[in-house]
JSON list of C-alpha atoms in Angstrom, two decimals:
[
{"chain": "A", "resi": 1, "resn": "MET", "atom": "CA", "xyz": [18.78, -1.59, -41.55]},
{"chain": "A", "resi": 2, "resn": "ASP", "atom": "CA", "xyz": [22.05, -3.48, -42.00]},
{"chain": "A", "resi": 3, "resn": "PRO", "atom": "CA", "xyz": [21.50, -7.15, -41.06]},
{"chain": "A", "resi": 4, "resn": "GLN", "atom": "CA", "xyz": [25.06, -7.22, -39.64]},
{"chain": "A", "resi": 5, "resn": "GLN", "atom": "CA", "xyz": [24.25, -4.35, -37.21]},
{"chain": "A", "resi": 6, "resn": "PRO", "atom": "CA", "xyz": [22.56, -5.42, -33.97]},
{"chain": "A", "resi": 7, "resn": "ASP", "atom": "CA", "xyz": [19.25, -3.75, -33.30]},
{"chain": "A", "resi": 8, "resn": "ALA", "atom": "CA", "xyz": [19.79, -1.25, -30.45]},
{"chain": "A", "resi": 9, "resn": "SER", "atom": "CA", "xyz": [16.21, -1.58, -29.22]},
{"chain": "A", "resi": 10, "resn": "ALA", "atom": "CA", "xyz": [16.52, -5.38, -29.07]},
{"chain": "A", "resi": 11, "resn": "ALA", "atom": "CA", "xyz": [19.70, -5.06, -27.02]},
{"chain": "A", "resi": 12, "resn": "TRP", "atom": "CA", "xyz": [17.94, -2.61, -24.70]},
{"chain": "A", "resi": 13, "resn": "ASP", "atom": "CA", "xyz": [15.01, -5.02, -24.32]},
{"chain": "A", "resi": 14, "resn": "ASP", "atom": "CA", "xyz": [17.46, -7.84, -23.46]},
{"chain": "A", "resi": 15, "resn": "GLU", "atom": "CA", "xyz": [19.15, -5.64, -20.85]},
{"chain": "A", "resi": 16, "resn": "ARG", "atom": "CA", "xyz": [15.82, -4.65, -19.37]},
{"chain": "A", "resi": 17, "resn": "GLU", "atom": "CA", "xyz": [14.74, -8.29, -19.22]},
{"chain": "A", "resi": 18, "resn": "GLN", "atom": "CA", "xyz": [17.98, -9.28, -17.49]},
{"chain": "A", "resi": 19, "resn": "ASP", "atom": "CA", "xyz": [17.58, -6.46, -14.94]},
{"chain": "A", "resi": 20, "resn": "ILE", "atom": "CA", "xyz": [14.04, -7.56, -14.17]},
{"chain": "A", "resi": 21, "resn": "LEU", "atom": "CA", "xyz": [15.01, -11.23, -13.99]},
{"chain": "A", "resi": 22, "resn": "ALA", "atom": "CA", "xyz": [17.71, -10.27, -11.47]},
{"chain": "A", "resi": 23, "resn": "ALA", "atom": "CA", "xyz": [15.15, -8.39, -9.33]},
{"chain": "A", "resi": 24, "resn": "LEU", "atom": "CA", "xyz": [12.36, -11.00, -9.40]},
{"chain": "A", "resi": 25, "resn": "PRO", "atom": "CA", "xyz": [13.87, -13.31, -6.76]},
{"chain": "A", "resi": 26, "resn": "ARG", "atom": "CA", "xyz": [14.21, -10.32, -4.42]},
{"chain": "A", "resi": 27, "resn": "LEU", "atom": "CA", "xyz": [10.61, -9.26, -5.04]},
{"chain": "A", "resi": 28, "resn": "THR", "atom": "CA", "xyz": [9.52, -12.81, -4.27]},
{"chain": "A", "resi": 29, "resn": "GLN", "atom": "CA", "xyz": [11.66, -12.81, -1.12]},
{"chain": "A", "resi": 30, "resn": "LEU", "atom": "CA", "xyz": [10.15, -9.49, -0.01]},
{"chain": "A", "resi": 31, "resn": "GLY", "atom": "CA", "xyz": [6.61, -10.75, -0.67]},
{"chain": "A", "resi": 32, "resn": "ASN", "atom": "CA", "xyz": [7.35, -13.86, 1.37]},
{"chain": "A", "resi": 33, "resn": "VAL", "atom": "CA", "xyz": [8.83, -11.87, 4.24]},
{"chain": "A", "resi": 34, "resn": "LEU", "atom": "CA", "xyz": [5.82, -9.57, 4.35]},
{"chain": "A", "resi": 35, "resn": "ASN", "atom": "CA", "xyz": [3.20, -12.32, 4.00]},
{"chain": "A", "resi": 36, "resn": "ARG", "atom": "CA", "xyz": [4.68, -15.36, 5.67]},
{"chain": "A", "resi": 37, "resn": "GLY", "atom": "CA", "xyz": [6.36, -13.20, 8.27]},
{"chain": "A", "resi": 38, "resn": "ARG", "atom": "CA", "xyz": [2.85, -12.06, 9.20]},
{"chain": "A", "resi": 39, "resn": "LEU", "atom": "CA", "xyz": [4.06, -8.46, 9.31]},
{"chain": "A", "resi": 40, "resn": "VAL", "atom": "CA", "xyz": [0.58, -6.95, 9.59]},
{"chain": "A", "resi": 41, "resn": "GLU", "atom": "CA", "xyz": [-0.59, -9.45, 12.20]},
{"chain": "A", "resi": 42, "resn": "ARG", "atom": "CA", "xyz": [2.61, -9.10, 14.27]},
{"chain": "A", "resi": 43, "resn": "ALA", "atom": "CA", "xyz": [2.39, -5.33, 14.17]},
{"chain": "A", "resi": 44, "resn": "MET", "atom": "CA", "xyz": [-1.26, -5.43, 15.26]},
{"chain": "A", "resi": 45, "resn": "GLU", "atom": "CA", "xyz": [-0.38, -7.81, 18.12]},
{"chain": "A", "resi": 46, "resn": "THR", "atom": "CA", "xyz": [2.52, -5.61, 19.23]},
{"chain": "A", "resi": 47, "resn": "ALA", "atom": "CA", "xyz": [0.33, -2.50, 19.05]},
{"chain": "A", "resi": 48, "resn": "ALA", "atom": "CA", "xyz": [-2.51, -4.29, 20.90]},
{"chain": "A", "resi": 49, "resn": "ILE", "atom": "CA", "xyz": [-5.01, -3.81, 18.07]},
{"chain": "A", "resi": 50, "resn": "HIS", "atom": "CA", "xyz": [-7.75, -6.41, 17.75]},
{"chain": "A", "resi": 51, "resn": "VAL", "atom": "CA", "xyz": [-9.31, -5.97, 14.31]},
{"chain": "A", "resi": 52, "resn": "ASP", "atom": "CA", "xyz": [-8.89, -7.94, 11.11]},
{"chain": "A", "resi": 53, "resn": "ARG", "atom": "CA", "xyz": [-6.47, -7.01, 8.36]},
{"chain": "A", "resi": 54, "resn": "PRO", "atom": "CA", "xyz": [-8.97, -5.19, 6.09]},
{"chain": "A", "resi": 55, "resn": "ALA", "atom": "CA", "xyz": [-10.26, -3.13, 9.02]},
{"chain": "A", "resi": 56, "resn": "MET", "atom": "CA", "xyz": [-6.68, -2.18, 9.87]},
{"chain": "A", "resi": 57, "resn": "SER", "atom": "CA", "xyz": [-6.23, -1.07, 6.27]},
{"chain": "A", "resi": 58, "resn": "VAL", "atom": "CA", "xyz": [-9.24, 1.24, 6.61]},
{"chain": "A", "resi": 59, "resn": "LEU", "atom": "CA", "xyz": [-7.79, 2.77, 9.78]},
{"chain": "A", "resi": 60, "resn": "LEU", "atom": "CA", "xyz": [-4.45, 3.24, 8.01]},
{"chain": "A", "resi": 61, "resn": "ALA", "atom": "CA", "xyz": [-6.10, 4.89, 4.99]},
{"chain": "A", "resi": 62, "resn": "LEU", "atom": "CA", "xyz": [-7.74, 7.38, 7.35]},
{"chain": "A", "resi": 63, "resn": "HIS", "atom": "CA", "xyz": [-4.51, 7.86, 9.30]},
{"chain": "A", "resi": 64, "resn": "MET", "atom": "CA", "xyz": [-2.45, 8.48, 6.16]},
{"chain": "A", "resi": 65, "resn": "ALA", "atom": "CA", "xyz": [-5.06, 10.87, 4.73]},
{"chain": "A", "resi": 66, "resn": "ASP", "atom": "CA", "xyz": [-5.07, 12.83, 7.99]},
{"chain": "A", "resi": 67, "resn": "ARG", "atom": "CA", "xyz": [-8.66, 13.86, 7.27]},
{"chain": "A", "resi": 68, "resn": "PRO", "atom": "CA", "xyz": [-12.08, 12.22, 7.07]},
{"chain": "A", "resi": 69, "resn": "LEU", "atom": "CA", "xyz": [-12.76, 10.38, 3.82]},
{"chain": "A", "resi": 70, "resn": "ARG", "atom": "CA", "xyz": [-15.80, 9.16, 1.92]},
{"chain": "A", "resi": 71, "resn": "ILE", "atom": "CA", "xyz": [-16.26, 5.41, 1.55]},
{"chain": "A", "resi": 72, "resn": "GLY", "atom": "CA", "xyz": [-15.36, 5.70, -2.14]},
{"chain": "A", "resi": 73, "resn": "GLU", "atom": "CA", "xyz": [-12.12, 7.53, -1.34]},
{"chain": "A", "resi": 74, "resn": "ILE", "atom": "CA", "xyz": [-11.11, 4.83, 1.14]},
{"chain": "A", "resi": 75, "resn": "ALA", "atom": "CA", "xyz": [-11.93, 2.14, -1.43]},
{"chain": "A", "resi": 76, "resn": "ALA", "atom": "CA", "xyz": [-9.87, 3.91, -4.10]},
{"chain": "A", "resi": 77, "resn": "ARG", "atom": "CA", "xyz": [-6.88, 4.24, -1.76]},
{"chain": "A", "resi": 78, "resn": "MET", "atom": "CA", "xyz": [-7.13, 0.55, -0.89]},
{"chain": "A", "resi": 79, "resn": "GLN", "atom": "CA", "xyz": [-7.92, -0.47, -4.49]},
{"chain": "A", "resi": 80, "resn": "VAL", "atom": "CA", "xyz": [-11.01, -2.46, -3.50]},
{"chain": "A", "resi": 81, "resn": "ALA", "atom": "CA", "xyz": [-14.76, -2.21, -4.10]},
{"chain": "A", "resi": 82, "resn": "GLY", "atom": "CA", "xyz": [-16.87, 0.11, -1.97]},
{"chain": "A", "resi": 83, "resn": "PRO", "atom": "CA", "xyz": [-19.09, -2.60, -0.42]},
{"chain": "A", "resi": 84, "resn": "HIS", "atom": "CA", "xyz": [-16.01, -4.19, 1.18]},
{"chain": "A", "resi": 85, "resn": "ILE", "atom": "CA", "xyz": [-15.19, -0.87, 2.82]},
{"chain": "A", "resi": 86, "resn": "THR", "atom": "CA", "xyz": [-18.75, -0.33, 3.99]},
{"chain": "A", "resi": 87, "resn": "ARG", "atom": "CA", "xyz": [-18.66, -3.66, 5.87]},
{"chain": "A", "resi": 88, "resn": "GLN", "atom": "CA", "xyz": [-15.34, -2.77, 7.48]},
{"chain": "A", "resi": 89, "resn": "VAL", "atom": "CA", "xyz": [-16.50, 0.72, 8.42]},
{"chain": "A", "resi": 90, "resn": "ASN", "atom": "CA", "xyz": [-19.67, -0.69, 9.98]},
{"chain": "A", "resi": 91, "resn": "GLU", "atom": "CA", "xyz": [-17.58, -3.02, 12.16]},
{"chain": "A", "resi": 92, "resn": "LEU", "atom": "CA", "xyz": [-15.07, -0.30, 13.07]},
{"chain": "A", "resi": 93, "resn": "GLU", "atom": "CA", "xyz": [-17.95, 2.02, 13.94]},
{"chain": "A", "resi": 94, "resn": "ARG", "atom": "CA", "xyz": [-19.51, -0.67, 16.14]},
{"chain": "A", "resi": 95, "resn": "ARG", "atom": "CA", "xyz": [-16.16, -0.95, 17.96]},
{"chain": "A", "resi": 96, "resn": "GLY", "atom": "CA", "xyz": [-15.92, 2.81, 18.43]},
{"chain": "A", "resi": 97, "resn": "LEU", "atom": "CA", "xyz": [-12.85, 3.23, 16.18]},
{"chain": "A", "resi": 98, "resn": "VAL", "atom": "CA", "xyz": [-14.49, 5.33, 13.45]},
{"chain": "A", "resi": 99, "resn": "LEU", "atom": "CA", "xyz": [-17.57, 7.48, 13.14]},
{"chain": "A", "resi": 100, "resn": "ARG", "atom": "CA", "xyz": [-19.60, 8.95, 10.34]},
{"chain": "A", "resi": 101, "resn": "VAL", "atom": "CA", "xyz": [-19.66, 12.74, 10.11]},
{"chain": "A", "resi": 102, "resn": "THR", "atom": "CA", "xyz": [-21.50, 15.09, 7.79]},
{"chain": "A", "resi": 103, "resn": "ASP", "atom": "CA", "xyz": [-19.51, 16.24, 4.78]},
{"chain": "A", "resi": 104, "resn": "PRO", "atom": "CA", "xyz": [-19.31, 20.05, 5.11]},
{"chain": "A", "resi": 105, "resn": "ASP", "atom": "CA", "xyz": [-19.33, 20.35, 1.30]},
{"chain": "A", "resi": 106, "resn": "ASP", "atom": "CA", "xyz": [-22.42, 18.14, 0.84]},
{"chain": "A", "resi": 107, "resn": "GLN", "atom": "CA", "xyz": [-24.80, 17.84, 3.77]},
{"chain": "A", "resi": 108, "resn": "ARG", "atom": "CA", "xyz": [-26.32, 14.68, 2.25]},
{"chain": "A", "resi": 109, "resn": "ALA", "atom": "CA", "xyz": [-22.99, 12.81, 2.22]},
{"chain": "A", "resi": 110, "resn": "ARG", "atom": "CA", "xyz": [-21.10, 11.22, 5.09]},
{"chain": "A", "resi": 111, "resn": "LEU", "atom": "CA", "xyz": [-17.39, 11.09, 5.75]},
{"chain": "A", "resi": 112, "resn": "ILE", "atom": "CA", "xyz": [-15.60, 8.46, 7.80]},
{"chain": "A", "resi": 113, "resn": "GLU", "atom": "CA", "xyz": [-13.41, 9.79, 10.58]},
{"chain": "A", "resi": 114, "resn": "ALA", "atom": "CA", "xyz": [-11.22, 7.92, 13.04]},
{"chain": "A", "resi": 115, "resn": "THR", "atom": "CA", "xyz": [-12.23, 8.38, 16.66]},
{"chain": "A", "resi": 116, "resn": "PRO", "atom": "CA", "xyz": [-9.47, 9.21, 19.15]},
{"chain": "A", "resi": 117, "resn": "ASP", "atom": "CA", "xyz": [-9.23, 5.46, 19.91]},
{"chain": "A", "resi": 118, "resn": "GLY", "atom": "CA", "xyz": [-9.05, 4.61, 16.18]},
{"chain": "A", "resi": 119, "resn": "ALA", "atom": "CA", "xyz": [-6.41, 7.28, 15.54]},
{"chain": "A", "resi": 120, "resn": "ALA", "atom": "CA", "xyz": [-4.39, 6.05, 18.52]},
{"chain": "A", "resi": 121, "resn": "ALA", "atom": "CA", "xyz": [-4.56, 2.45, 17.26]},
{"chain": "A", "resi": 122, "resn": "ALA", "atom": "CA", "xyz": [-3.38, 3.47, 13.78]},
{"chain": "A", "resi": 123, "resn": "GLY", "atom": "CA", "xyz": [-0.61, 5.56, 15.32]},
{"chain": "A", "resi": 124, "resn": "ARG", "atom": "CA", "xyz": [0.61, 2.65, 17.46]},
{"chain": "A", "resi": 125, "resn": "TYR", "atom": "CA", "xyz": [0.58, 0.37, 14.42]},
{"chain": "A", "resi": 126, "resn": "MET", "atom": "CA", "xyz": [2.54, 2.87, 12.32]},
{"chain": "A", "resi": 127, "resn": "ARG", "atom": "CA", "xyz": [5.11, 3.45, 15.09]},
{"chain": "A", "resi": 128, "resn": "THR", "atom": "CA", "xyz": [5.59, -0.31, 15.35]},
{"chain": "A", "resi": 129, "resn": "LEU", "atom": "CA", "xyz": [6.22, -0.69, 11.61]},
{"chain": "A", "resi": 130, "resn": "ILE", "atom": "CA", "xyz": [8.43, 2.38, 11.45]},
{"chain": "A", "resi": 131, "resn": "GLY", "atom": "CA", "xyz": [10.50, 1.00, 14.32]},
{"chain": "A", "resi": 132, "resn": "TRP", "atom": "CA", "xyz": [10.99, -2.35, 12.60]},
{"chain": "A", "resi": 133, "resn": "PHE", "atom": "CA", "xyz": [11.82, -0.79, 9.24]},
{"chain": "A", "resi": 134, "resn": "SER", "atom": "CA", "xyz": [14.15, 1.74, 10.87]},
{"chain": "A", "resi": 135, "resn": "ASP", "atom": "CA", "xyz": [15.99, -1.09, 12.59]},
{"chain": "A", "resi": 136, "resn": "ALA", "atom": "CA", "xyz": [16.32, -2.98, 9.29]},
{"chain": "A", "resi": 137, "resn": "LEU", "atom": "CA", "xyz": [17.74, 0.12, 7.56]},
{"chain": "A", "resi": 138, "resn": "ALA", "atom": "CA", "xyz": [19.81, 1.36, 10.50]},
{"chain": "A", "resi": 139, "resn": "ASP", "atom": "CA", "xyz": [23.14, 0.75, 8.77]},
{"chain": "A", "resi": 140, "resn": "TRP", "atom": "CA", "xyz": [22.08, 2.30, 5.46]},
{"chain": "A", "resi": 141, "resn": "PRO", "atom": "CA", "xyz": [23.44, 5.75, 4.59]},
{"chain": "A", "resi": 142, "resn": "ARG", "atom": "CA", "xyz": [20.77, 8.45, 4.45]},
{"chain": "A", "resi": 143, "resn": "GLN", "atom": "CA", "xyz": [21.09, 8.81, 0.67]},
{"chain": "A", "resi": 144, "resn": "ASP", "atom": "CA", "xyz": [20.48, 5.07, 0.22]},
{"chain": "A", "resi": 145, "resn": "ARG", "atom": "CA", "xyz": [17.33, 5.27, 2.39]},
{"chain": "A", "resi": 146, "resn": "GLN", "atom": "CA", "xyz": [16.07, 8.24, 0.39]},
{"chain": "A", "resi": 147, "resn": "ASP", "atom": "CA", "xyz": [16.86, 6.57, -2.94]},
{"chain": "A", "resi": 148, "resn": "PHE", "atom": "CA", "xyz": [15.16, 3.37, -1.78]},
{"chain": "A", "resi": 149, "resn": "GLY", "atom": "CA", "xyz": [11.98, 5.22, -0.80]},
{"chain": "A", "resi": 150, "resn": "ARG", "atom": "CA", "xyz": [11.92, 7.21, -4.03]},
{"chain": "A", "resi": 151, "resn": "LEU", "atom": "CA", "xyz": [12.56, 4.19, -6.28]},
{"chain": "A", "resi": 152, "resn": "LEU", "atom": "CA", "xyz": [10.17, 1.92, -4.40]},
{"chain": "A", "resi": 153, "resn": "GLY", "atom": "CA", "xyz": [7.45, 4.56, -4.67]},
{"chain": "A", "resi": 154, "resn": "ARG", "atom": "CA", "xyz": [8.11, 4.98, -8.37]},
{"chain": "A", "resi": 155, "resn": "PHE", "atom": "CA", "xyz": [8.02, 1.21, -8.92]},
{"chain": "A", "resi": 156, "resn": "ALA", "atom": "CA", "xyz": [4.78, 0.79, -6.96]},
{"chain": "A", "resi": 157, "resn": "ASP", "atom": "CA", "xyz": [3.11, 3.66, -8.82]},
{"chain": "A", "resi": 158, "resn": "ASP", "atom": "CA", "xyz": [4.26, 2.51, -12.26]},
{"chain": "A", "resi": 159, "resn": "LEU", "atom": "CA", "xyz": [3.31, -1.12, -11.64]},
{"chain": "A", "resi": 160, "resn": "THR", "atom": "CA", "xyz": [-0.09, -0.09, -10.27]},
{"chain": "A", "resi": 161, "resn": "THR", "atom": "CA", "xyz": [-0.72, 2.06, -13.35]},
{"chain": "A", "resi": 162, "resn": "HIS", "atom": "CA", "xyz": [0.43, -0.68, -15.72]},
{"chain": "A", "resi": 163, "resn": "LEU", "atom": "CA", "xyz": [-1.69, -3.38, -14.07]},
{"chain": "A", "resi": 164, "resn": "ALA", "atom": "CA", "xyz": [-4.73, -1.09, -13.99]},
{"chain": "A", "resi": 165, "resn": "ALA", "atom": "CA", "xyz": [-4.31, -0.54, -17.74]},
{"chain": "A", "resi": 166, "resn": "LEU", "atom": "CA", "xyz": [-4.20, -4.32, -18.25]},
{"chain": "A", "resi": 167, "resn": "ASP", "atom": "CA", "xyz": [-7.40, -4.67, -16.20]},
{"chain": "A", "resi": 168, "resn": "ASP", "atom": "CA", "xyz": [-9.09, -2.13, -18.48]},
{"chain": "A", "resi": 169, "resn": "GLN", "atom": "CA", "xyz": [-8.24, -4.08, -21.65]},
{"chain": "A", "resi": 170, "resn": "PRO", "atom": "CA", "xyz": [-10.93, -6.37, -23.04]},
{"chain": "A", "resi": 171, "resn": "ALA", "atom": "CA", "xyz": [-10.23, -10.06, -22.49]},
{"chain": "A", "resi": 172, "resn": "SER", "atom": "CA", "xyz": [-8.80, -11.76, -25.55]},
{"chain": "A", "resi": 173, "resn": "GLU", "atom": "CA", "xyz": [-10.75, -14.67, -26.88]}
]
């Protein structure tokens, strides 16, 4: 390679770095808005749901799946260990928000299903969030909203995959 010619891949890496550096403050801002703004807690208060955050996540996983799930499936969707889900399911079951049903494909296994009260709570929560997000995006053109959803989904999926690969690498000494 000619030492006078700039390396195209190095220039691309610099551009990519600059793009990411420009986005980082916005990602930090969004994280702060979601966490410090107590989005989950506010939505649960508005929807009159009285469970803790992890239990709400279990109800949402069931709501989004629109079918009963095994404990392991819920854990995978939430990216947590199964024992955490078991504790949450036990509490939700005690409160009458979920129940265990027999898996029709394996009579020995149990699925977790939202009760009508649990499904209603998850629905109220989702309607609350959708209302807030709709209000925030009210002035956006439809194409911008669609692009935002598509790109945010792609980013979340790619980052999740990348971080999972890092978790699978052996720790360097």
